[in-house]
Amino acid sequence: MHIDKLEKNWAGISLGIAGLFVTVILGSAFFHGIHAPSNVETIDSAKLHLSAEFAEDKLGVERNPNGSVTVRMVAGRYGFYPKELTLPAETEITFRWVSLDVIHGVHMPMTNMSTMIVPGYVAQVITAFHHAGDYPVLCNEYCGMGHAHMWSNIKVVSKAQWEALNKQGGANHG
């Protein structure tokens, strides 16, 4: 089979451009530390209220010994629970999410946080907020008739303010 030289050249250029795109995307992801969520941890969604980690009294904010913070939240028709949280700025925060019922998506505008919450699995995202302010938590996966009302709010304050709130007992749980 004979392939014209001009066709070979254009095929080479096309493959080169595709290779360049892949290289730029992978290089950018590596340079900026972007990676797909890969936490594969299962949980029985029907027994969340009985679980050691996601029982109602365990939801919210937990300070870890190393200074980081873990946030445990539950997504269910039609809300994220707890509804209101206060978190410190410039701190590593691990969000752990589970779903009570159907697939939900969680998105926080103005951040790098967006993930799917699949029933039976724990979704985990590690991030940090660099600016104080209010951050809405929105469901970006249609989950039923009340989907448009599924939200929560995270208030990010300076580390000093957060420490003061913790001393008063106001920042531990939403």
XYZ file of N, CA, C and O in Angstrom:
696
model
N 0.845 -1.172 0.000
C 0.000 0.000 0.000
C 0.893 1.238 0.000
O 1.783 1.367 0.833
N 0.635 2.126 -0.915
C 1.430 3.341 -1.046
C 0.718 4.511 -0.351
O -0.450 4.757 -0.579
N 1.460 5.208 0.507
C 0.930 6.400 1.165
C 1.758 7.578 0.682
O 2.989 7.566 0.772
N 1.080 8.577 0.190
C 1.726 9.758 -0.352
C 2.559 10.450 0.725
O 2.190 10.464 1.909
N 3.679 11.044 0.322
C 4.580 11.708 1.260
C 3.881 12.844 2.005
O 4.091 13.042 3.203
N 3.030 13.610 1.331
C 2.297 14.716 1.958
C 1.363 14.189 3.063
O 1.267 14.777 4.140
N 0.702 13.055 2.794
C -0.169 12.453 3.812
C 0.642 11.989 5.017
O 0.219 12.144 6.169
N 1.815 11.417 4.775
C 2.694 10.983 5.866
C 3.103 12.191 6.722
O 3.131 12.125 7.943
N 3.442 13.291 6.049
C 3.841 14.495 6.781
C 2.706 15.014 7.665
O 2.917 15.352 8.830
N 1.491 15.088 7.097
C 0.357 15.585 7.875
C -0.008 14.618 9.016
O -0.392 15.043 10.102
N 0.115 13.326 8.764
C -0.142 12.346 9.832
C 0.882 12.537 10.957
O 0.537 12.495 12.147
N 2.128 12.769 10.601
C 3.172 13.006 11.600
C 2.914 14.274 12.394
O 3.086 14.303 13.619
N 2.502 15.336 11.696
C 2.188 16.599 12.377
C 1.013 16.398 13.337
O 1.046 16.859 14.484
N -0.031 15.693 12.892
C -1.203 15.442 13.738
C -0.825 14.653 14.987
O -1.238 14.987 16.102
N -0.049 13.594 14.817
C 0.391 12.796 15.963
C 1.296 13.614 16.886
O 1.231 13.476 18.113
N 2.134 14.447 16.305
C 3.005 15.307 17.107
C 2.207 16.284 17.959
O 2.511 16.497 19.136
N 1.172 16.885 17.371
C 0.322 17.819 18.124
C -0.407 17.078 19.254
O -0.471 17.560 20.392
N -0.955 15.897 18.946
C -1.639 15.105 19.978
C -0.664 14.744 21.106
O -1.001 14.834 22.291
N 0.553 14.340 20.739
C 1.574 14.023 21.749
C 1.940 15.236 22.582
O 2.145 15.129 23.797
N 2.019 16.398 21.943
C 2.313 17.640 22.667
C 1.207 17.946 23.674
O 1.491 18.304 24.822
N -0.047 17.792 23.261
C -1.178 18.027 24.179
C -1.095 17.106 25.392
O -1.255 17.539 26.532
N -0.855 15.830 25.153
C -0.770 14.864 26.258
C 0.386 15.233 27.186
O 0.257 15.218 28.412
N 1.521 15.593 26.615
C 2.692 15.978 27.413
C 2.403 17.219 28.250
O 2.752 17.269 29.444
N 1.765 18.219 27.670
C 1.432 19.447 28.404
C 0.453 19.151 29.529
O 0.626 19.627 30.656
N -0.575 18.344 29.263
C -1.560 18.019 30.294
C -0.912 17.247 31.438
O -1.100 17.583 32.614
N -0.153 16.210 31.129
C 0.499 15.421 32.176
C 1.547 16.241 32.930
O 1.654 16.159 34.153
N 2.320 17.027 32.193
C 3.324 17.876 32.845
C 2.688 18.901 33.760
O 3.158 19.144 34.874
N 1.607 19.518 33.316
C 0.896 20.491 34.133
C 0.312 19.839 35.385
O 0.392 20.380 36.485
N -0.288 18.670 35.223
C -0.854 17.957 36.373
C 0.243 17.609 37.375
O 0.073 17.761 38.583
N 1.386 17.153 36.892
C 2.495 16.815 37.778
C 3.046 18.056 38.469
O 3.259 18.068 39.681
N 3.251 19.126 37.719
C 3.815 20.355 38.262
C 2.912 20.978 39.323
O 3.375 21.452 40.350
N 1.590 20.975 39.087
C 0.641 21.595 40.013
C 0.105 20.624 41.061
O -0.716 21.005 41.893
N 0.564 19.389 41.035
C 0.139 18.412 42.023
C -1.314 17.992 41.873
O -1.976 17.672 42.854
N -1.816 17.991 40.656
C -3.205 17.613 40.410
C -3.258 16.112 40.148
O -2.499 15.584 39.346
N -4.154 15.438 40.847
C -4.322 14.013 40.617
C -5.772 13.621 40.838
O -6.499 14.276 41.580
N -6.165 12.545 40.208
C -7.536 12.072 40.354
C -7.731 11.494 41.746
O -6.820 10.869 42.293
N -8.894 11.718 42.365
C -9.151 11.091 43.667
C -9.036 9.579 43.531
O -9.596 8.982 42.619
N -8.279 8.969 44.423
C -8.046 7.536 44.291
C -8.276 6.789 45.589
O -7.829 5.664 45.736
N -8.947 7.410 46.540
C -9.226 6.736 47.796
C -10.323 5.702 47.572
O -11.451 6.034 47.281
N -9.985 4.423 47.665
C -10.969 3.370 47.475
C -11.229 2.736 48.837
O -10.455 1.914 49.317
N -12.285 3.201 49.450
C -12.659 2.720 50.775
C -14.164 2.515 50.753
O -14.915 3.411 50.385
N -14.607 1.341 51.128
C -16.037 1.052 51.074
C -16.696 1.218 52.443
O -16.022 1.156 53.476
N -18.013 1.449 52.408
C -18.790 1.618 53.628
C -20.227 1.213 53.306
O -20.677 1.364 52.165
N -20.945 0.700 54.276
C -22.342 0.318 54.081
C -23.217 1.559 54.271
O -23.397 2.037 55.390
N -23.756 2.081 53.173
C -24.550 3.312 53.229
C -25.804 3.156 54.077
O -26.289 4.131 54.647
N -26.338 1.966 54.174
C -27.551 1.739 54.962
C -27.284 1.800 56.463
O -28.216 1.970 57.253
N -26.009 1.684 56.854
C -25.676 1.664 58.287
C -24.755 2.814 58.689
O -24.012 2.700 59.658
N -24.807 3.914 57.938
C -23.933 5.052 58.256
C -24.153 5.551 59.671
O -23.209 5.894 60.381
N -25.410 5.615 60.090
C -25.729 6.136 61.423
C -25.176 5.246 62.532
O -25.083 5.666 63.674
N -24.785 4.020 62.199
C -24.210 3.099 63.178
C -22.691 3.017 63.078
O -22.060 2.380 63.909
N -22.125 3.649 62.050
C -20.679 3.532 61.836
C -19.912 4.359 62.860
O -20.405 5.338 63.406
N -18.696 3.929 63.114
C -17.854 4.631 64.088
C -17.441 6.012 63.584
O -17.296 6.949 64.362
N -17.283 6.153 62.271
C -16.772 7.410 61.725
C -17.861 8.387 61.302
O -17.702 9.596 61.463
N -18.971 7.900 60.753
C -19.975 8.793 60.183
C -21.287 8.830 60.964
O -22.304 9.249 60.429
N -21.263 8.423 62.222
C -22.447 8.586 63.067
C -22.701 10.086 63.228
O -21.779 10.908 63.114
N -23.937 10.448 63.494
C -24.314 11.870 63.529
C -23.447 12.700 64.469
O -23.061 13.821 64.147
N -23.087 12.160 65.614
C -22.284 12.928 66.574
C -20.806 13.009 66.179
O -20.032 13.731 66.802
N -20.402 12.305 65.137
C -19.009 12.340 64.672
C -18.821 13.247 63.457
O -17.701 13.470 63.018
N -19.923 13.749 62.889
C -19.815 14.602 61.704
C -19.258 15.964 62.074
O -19.422 16.436 63.194
N -18.602 16.597 61.131
C -18.076 17.939 61.348
C -16.567 17.963 61.305
O -15.934 17.214 60.578
N -15.989 18.822 62.115
C -14.564 19.139 62.073
C -13.817 18.453 63.207
O -14.266 18.472 64.351
N -12.683 17.863 62.862
C -11.813 17.248 63.870
C -10.388 17.725 63.640
O -9.864 17.634 62.540
N -9.772 18.224 64.685
C -8.375 18.663 64.602
C -7.475 17.454 64.826
O -7.669 16.693 65.767
N -6.495 17.262 63.964
C -5.564 16.145 64.069
C -4.320 16.575 64.846
O -3.987 17.761 64.880
N -3.610 15.621 65.464
C -2.409 15.961 66.243
C -1.332 16.698 65.452
O -0.585 17.491 66.003
N -1.251 16.467 64.131
C -0.221 17.119 63.317
C -0.605 18.532 62.865
O 0.106 19.154 62.098
N -1.777 19.032 63.318
C -2.206 20.380 62.964
C -3.165 20.435 61.792
O -3.777 21.465 61.536
N -3.290 19.344 61.064
C -4.239 19.313 59.955
C -5.654 19.126 60.503
O -5.846 18.917 61.697
N -6.632 19.200 59.613
C -8.032 19.097 60.009
C -8.713 18.057 59.132
O -8.450 17.979 57.933
N -9.583 17.252 59.727
C -10.400 16.300 58.981
C -11.860 16.722 59.113
O -12.323 17.015 60.215
N -12.555 16.764 57.986
C -13.976 17.122 57.960
C -14.748 15.910 57.465
O -14.441 15.381 56.401
N -15.725 15.479 58.231
C -16.585 14.366 57.831
C -17.974 14.909 57.531
O -18.565 15.579 58.377
N -18.460 14.620 56.325
C -19.779 15.104 55.915
C -20.554 13.984 55.240
O -19.965 13.073 54.662
N -21.872 14.082 55.314
C -22.771 13.129 54.685
C -23.620 13.883 53.665
O -24.136 14.961 53.952
N -23.759 13.291 52.474
C -24.631 13.836 51.446
C -25.869 12.951 51.377
O -25.757 11.727 51.348
N -27.029 13.582 51.399
C -28.274 12.839 51.301
C -29.338 13.746 50.734
O -29.220 14.967 50.803
N -30.371 13.150 50.175
C -31.423 13.984 49.599
C -32.009 14.845 50.688
O -32.548 14.312 51.643
N -32.030 16.083 50.648
C -31.393 16.983 49.702
C -30.557 17.968 50.485
O -30.932 19.101 50.667
N -29.421 17.508 50.947
C -28.546 18.381 51.706
C -27.209 17.737 52.003
O -27.023 16.528 51.859
N -26.276 18.573 52.411
C -24.992 18.134 52.932
C -25.040 18.382 54.427
O -25.455 19.461 54.872
N -24.599 17.418 55.202
C -24.681 17.553 56.654
C -23.310 17.350 57.262
O -22.637 16.386 56.901
N -22.899 18.249 58.160
C -23.581 19.429 58.691
C -23.708 20.534 57.644
O -22.942 20.592 56.688
N -24.684 21.419 57.857
C -24.992 22.499 56.916
C -23.977 23.639 56.979
O -23.732 24.300 55.985
N -23.455 23.909 58.140
C -22.522 25.037 58.327
C -21.264 24.534 59.034
O -21.359 23.830 60.035
N -20.103 24.918 58.514
C -18.826 24.578 59.137
C -17.931 25.803 59.155
O -18.024 26.654 58.274
N -17.047 25.855 60.126
C -16.024 26.897 60.183
C -14.673 26.199 60.149
O -14.427 25.285 60.940
N -13.806 26.622 59.208
C -12.503 25.995 59.024
C -11.398 27.049 58.999
O -11.649 28.199 58.651
N -10.165 26.635 59.337
C -9.043 27.587 59.310
C -8.437 27.729 57.919
O -8.402 26.774 57.138
N -7.957 28.908 57.614
C -7.228 29.146 56.362
C -5.810 28.594 56.508
O -5.316 28.371 57.619
N -5.158 28.381 55.375
C -3.750 27.951 55.332
C -3.480 26.697 56.167
O -2.464 26.601 56.840
N -4.394 25.747 56.117
C -4.273 24.496 56.860
C -4.661 23.351 55.938
O -5.618 23.466 55.176
N -3.933 22.241 56.018
C -4.308 21.071 55.222
C -5.613 20.506 55.767
O -5.736 20.210 56.955
N -6.593 20.358 54.879
C -7.910 19.872 55.285
C -8.253 18.644 54.455
O -8.183 18.675 53.228
N -8.613 17.572 55.143
C -9.041 16.343 54.484
C -10.545 16.247 54.607
O -11.082 16.160 55.715
N -11.230 16.306 53.472
C -12.676 16.124 53.448
C -12.965 14.652 53.204
O -12.432 14.052 52.275
N -13.832 14.070 54.037
C -14.287 12.692 53.863
C -15.805 12.741 53.734
O -16.487 13.230 54.617
N -16.303 12.250 52.590
C -17.719 12.336 52.251
C -18.295 10.944 52.050
O -17.639 10.072 51.496
N -19.547 10.761 52.445
C -20.299 9.549 52.120
C -21.699 9.956 51.695
O -22.173 11.039 52.022
N -22.362 9.053 50.961
C -23.721 9.306 50.501
C -24.684 8.361 51.208
O -24.408 7.179 51.362
N -25.833 8.904 51.597
C -26.886 8.097 52.208
C -27.705 7.336 51.179
O -28.292 6.310 51.496
N -27.792 7.859 49.954
C -28.807 7.337 49.044
C -28.363 7.169 47.594
O -28.264 6.060 47.108
N -28.102 8.235 46.877
C -27.784 8.175 45.446
C -26.448 8.855 45.189
O -25.836 9.401 46.099
N -26.022 8.850 43.934
C -24.775 9.542 43.575
C -24.982 11.047 43.708
O -25.968 11.595 43.227
N -24.063 11.687 44.377
C -24.050 13.150 44.502
C -22.694 13.639 44.005
O -21.705 12.917 44.059
N -22.655 14.862 43.557
C -21.398 15.500 43.216
C -21.221 16.664 44.176
O -22.194 17.308 44.556
N -20.004 16.903 44.589
C -19.769 18.040 45.473
C -18.781 18.972 44.787
O -17.777 18.540 44.235
N -19.127 20.253 44.791
C -18.290 21.261 44.141
C -18.264 22.494 45.024
O -19.292 22.920 45.539
N -17.065 23.045 45.202
C -16.899 24.290 45.925
C -16.326 25.323 44.968
O -15.144 25.255 44.624
N -17.160 26.272 44.519
C -16.639 27.310 43.631
C -15.468 28.061 44.271
O -15.402 28.176 45.493
N -14.561 28.515 43.470
C -13.377 29.287 43.880
C -12.330 28.416 44.578
O -11.453 28.928 45.259
N -12.447 27.088 44.449
C -11.443 26.180 45.010
C -11.126 25.117 43.969
O -11.726 25.071 42.905
N -10.210 24.222 44.329
C -9.881 23.102 43.443
C -10.669 21.855 43.826
O -10.323 20.763 43.416
N -11.732 22.015 44.622
C -12.432 20.856 45.138
C -13.703 20.538 44.369
O -14.625 21.344 44.313
N -13.720 19.346 43.796
C -14.893 18.826 43.122
C -14.725 17.318 43.048
O -13.673 16.836 42.606
N -15.717 16.565 43.493
C -15.615 15.114 43.436
C -16.996 14.495 43.426
O -17.994 15.171 43.687
N -17.050 13.225 43.117
C -18.293 12.470 43.136
C -18.390 11.729 44.466
O -17.391 11.229 44.973
N -19.607 11.642 44.991
C -19.861 10.887 46.211
C -20.775 9.733 45.819
O -21.938 9.931 45.502
N -20.225 8.544 45.805
C -20.930 7.358 45.336
C -21.364 6.529 46.543
O -20.551 6.272 47.435
N -22.626 6.110 46.588
C -23.076 5.273 47.712
C -22.203 4.030 47.849
O -21.857 3.388 46.855
N -21.834 3.715 49.082
C -21.008 2.542 49.336
C -19.521 2.823 49.354
O -18.719 1.943 49.668
N -19.117 4.057 49.020
C -17.701 4.426 49.005
C -17.478 5.712 49.790
O -18.358 6.550 49.878
N -16.284 5.859 50.316
C -15.891 7.093 50.987
C -15.095 7.918 49.980
O -14.097 7.447 49.441
N -15.565 9.132 49.702
C -14.826 10.044 48.831
C -13.917 10.891 49.713
O -14.348 11.394 50.749
N -12.673 11.029 49.309
C -11.726 11.800 50.116
C -10.990 12.788 49.236
O -10.482 12.432 48.175
N -10.938 14.037 49.692
C -10.233 15.099 48.983
C -9.397 15.861 50.008
O -9.888 16.218 51.076
N -8.139 16.103 49.669
C -7.247 16.885 50.544
C -6.998 18.218 49.866
O -6.621 18.272 48.696
N -7.231 19.296 50.608
C -7.086 20.634 50.037
C -6.700 21.608 51.145
O -6.531 21.229 52.300
N -6.583 22.862 50.790
C -6.350 23.944 51.752
C -7.022 25.195 51.207
O -7.064 25.410 49.992
N -7.571 25.995 52.086
C -8.165 27.273 51.700
C -7.128 28.352 51.970
O -6.621 28.461 53.079
N -6.849 29.146 50.956
C -5.810 30.171 51.105
C -6.381 31.541 51.455
O -5.639 32.444 51.809
N -7.703 31.683 51.343
C -8.327 32.974 51.621
C -9.520 32.782 52.544
O -10.308 31.860 52.364
N -9.665 33.669 53.502
C -10.830 33.640 54.385
C -12.064 34.063 53.596
O -11.968 34.774 52.595
N -13.220 33.591 54.029
C -14.466 33.945 53.367
C -15.466 32.815 53.426
O -15.218 31.778 54.034
N -16.603 33.019 52.792
C -17.647 32.005 52.735
C -17.534 31.230 51.428
O -17.434 31.822 50.354
N -17.568 29.921 51.537
C -17.481 29.039 50.385
C -18.736 28.170 50.337
O -18.958 27.360 51.243
N -19.542 28.319 49.292
C -20.718 27.448 49.180
C -20.300 26.040 48.764
O -19.336 25.863 48.025
N -21.017 25.048 49.256
C -20.826 23.659 48.855
C -22.068 23.278 48.070
O -23.179 23.326 48.602
N -21.897 22.935 46.801
C -23.027 22.682 45.913
C -22.994 21.256 45.387
O -21.924 20.688 45.180
N -24.165 20.700 45.141
C -24.272 19.391 44.502
C -24.293 19.620 42.990
O -25.129 20.355 42.495
N -23.358 18.998 42.285
C -23.305 19.184 40.836
C -23.699 17.923 40.067
O -23.398 17.785 38.895
N -24.378 17.016 40.736
C -24.891 15.798 40.095
C -26.375 15.704 40.406
O -26.764 15.657 41.570
N -27.205 15.706 39.368
C -28.648 15.687 39.591
C -29.023 14.481 40.444
O -28.732 13.342 40.097
N -29.694 14.735 41.556
C -29.994 13.675 42.511
C -31.486 13.562 42.826
O -31.868 12.791 43.694
N -32.317 14.322 42.165
C -33.756 14.241 42.389
C -34.395 15.617 42.378
O -33.770 16.622 42.083
N -35.683 15.640 42.719
C -36.476 16.865 42.629
C -35.935 18.018 43.489
O -36.067 19.170 43.127
N -35.344 17.739 44.615
C -34.833 18.795 45.492
C -33.382 19.148 45.254
O -32.766 19.846 46.068
N -32.827 18.695 44.148
C -31.406 18.907 43.844
C -30.982 20.376 43.938
O -29.923 20.689 44.479
N -31.806 21.267 43.443
C -31.447 22.699 43.421
C -31.312 23.286 44.819
O -30.707 24.336 45.001
N -31.841 22.605 45.822
C -31.784 23.109 47.200
C -30.708 22.408 48.027
O -30.656 22.586 49.235
N -29.878 21.627 47.370
C -28.845 20.871 48.082
C -27.583 21.717 48.174
O -26.876 21.903 47.192
N -27.300 22.204 49.360
C -26.153 23.074 49.560
C -25.695 22.977 51.015
O -26.368 22.433 51.880
N -24.550 23.545 51.254
C -23.998 23.716 52.590
C -23.083 24.930 52.500
O -22.830 25.432 51.413
N -22.577 25.381 53.626
C -21.704 26.555 53.600
C -20.500 26.330 54.507
O -20.641 25.825 55.618
N -19.339 26.707 54.011
C -18.120 26.635 54.799
C -17.580 28.042 54.964
O -17.379 28.755 53.988
N -17.387 28.413 56.209
C -16.804 29.725 56.516
C -15.340 29.494 56.865
O -15.032 28.733 57.777
N -14.463 30.129 56.126
C -13.027 30.014 56.367
C -12.568 31.276 57.083
O -12.841 32.392 56.631
N -11.895 31.073 58.215
C -11.388 32.188 59.030
C -9.874 32.028 59.190
O -9.325 30.960 58.917
N -9.226 33.058 59.666
C -7.783 32.970 59.894
C -7.503 31.932 60.976
O -8.380 31.586 61.768
N -6.265 31.452 61.008
C -5.892 30.456 62.022
C -6.114 30.992 63.432
O -6.576 30.270 64.313
N -5.796 32.274 63.650
C -5.965 32.870 64.985
C -7.440 32.882 65.390
O -7.783 32.540 66.530
N -8.314 33.261 64.453
C -9.751 33.261 64.753
C -10.240 31.847 65.024
O -11.050 31.621 65.911
N -9.746 30.883 64.264
C -10.175 29.504 64.433
C -9.743 28.963 65.798
O -10.497 28.271 66.472
N -8.518 29.298 66.186
C -8.030 28.879 67.511
C -8.908 29.469 68.612
O -9.255 28.791 69.575
N -9.274 30.744 68.465
C -10.136 31.383 69.463
C -11.510 30.711 69.514
O -12.058 30.485 70.599
N -12.065 30.373 68.356
C -13.357 29.679 68.314
C -13.264 28.300 68.971
O -14.181 27.867 69.662
N -12.148 27.606 68.752
C -11.979 26.288 69.365
C -11.898 26.376 70.870
O -12.398 25.503 71.573
N -11.254 27.419 71.380
C -11.169 27.584 72.839
C -12.540 27.818 73.446
O -12.829 27.429 74.557
N -13.415 28.464 72.634
C -14.791 28.719 73.099
C -15.701 27.540 72.828
O -16.845 27.527 73.257
N -15.204 26.548 72.045
C -16.019 25.382 71.714
C -16.952 25.590 70.535
O -17.893 24.833 70.366
N -16.681 26.596 69.700
C -17.602 26.902 68.601
C -17.194 26.430 67.224
O -17.919 26.624 66.279
N -16.032 25.792 67.068
C -15.607 25.414 65.719
C -15.463 23.899 65.546
O -15.035 23.448 64.518
N -15.795 23.128 66.560
C -15.590 21.689 66.456
C -16.579 20.990 65.563
O -16.220 20.135 64.775
N -17.833 21.312 65.666
C -18.850 20.658 64.843
C -19.786 21.705 64.290
O -20.056 22.720 64.916
N -20.270 21.434 63.054
C -21.144 22.372 62.383
C -22.484 22.284 62.882
O -23.406 22.576 63.251
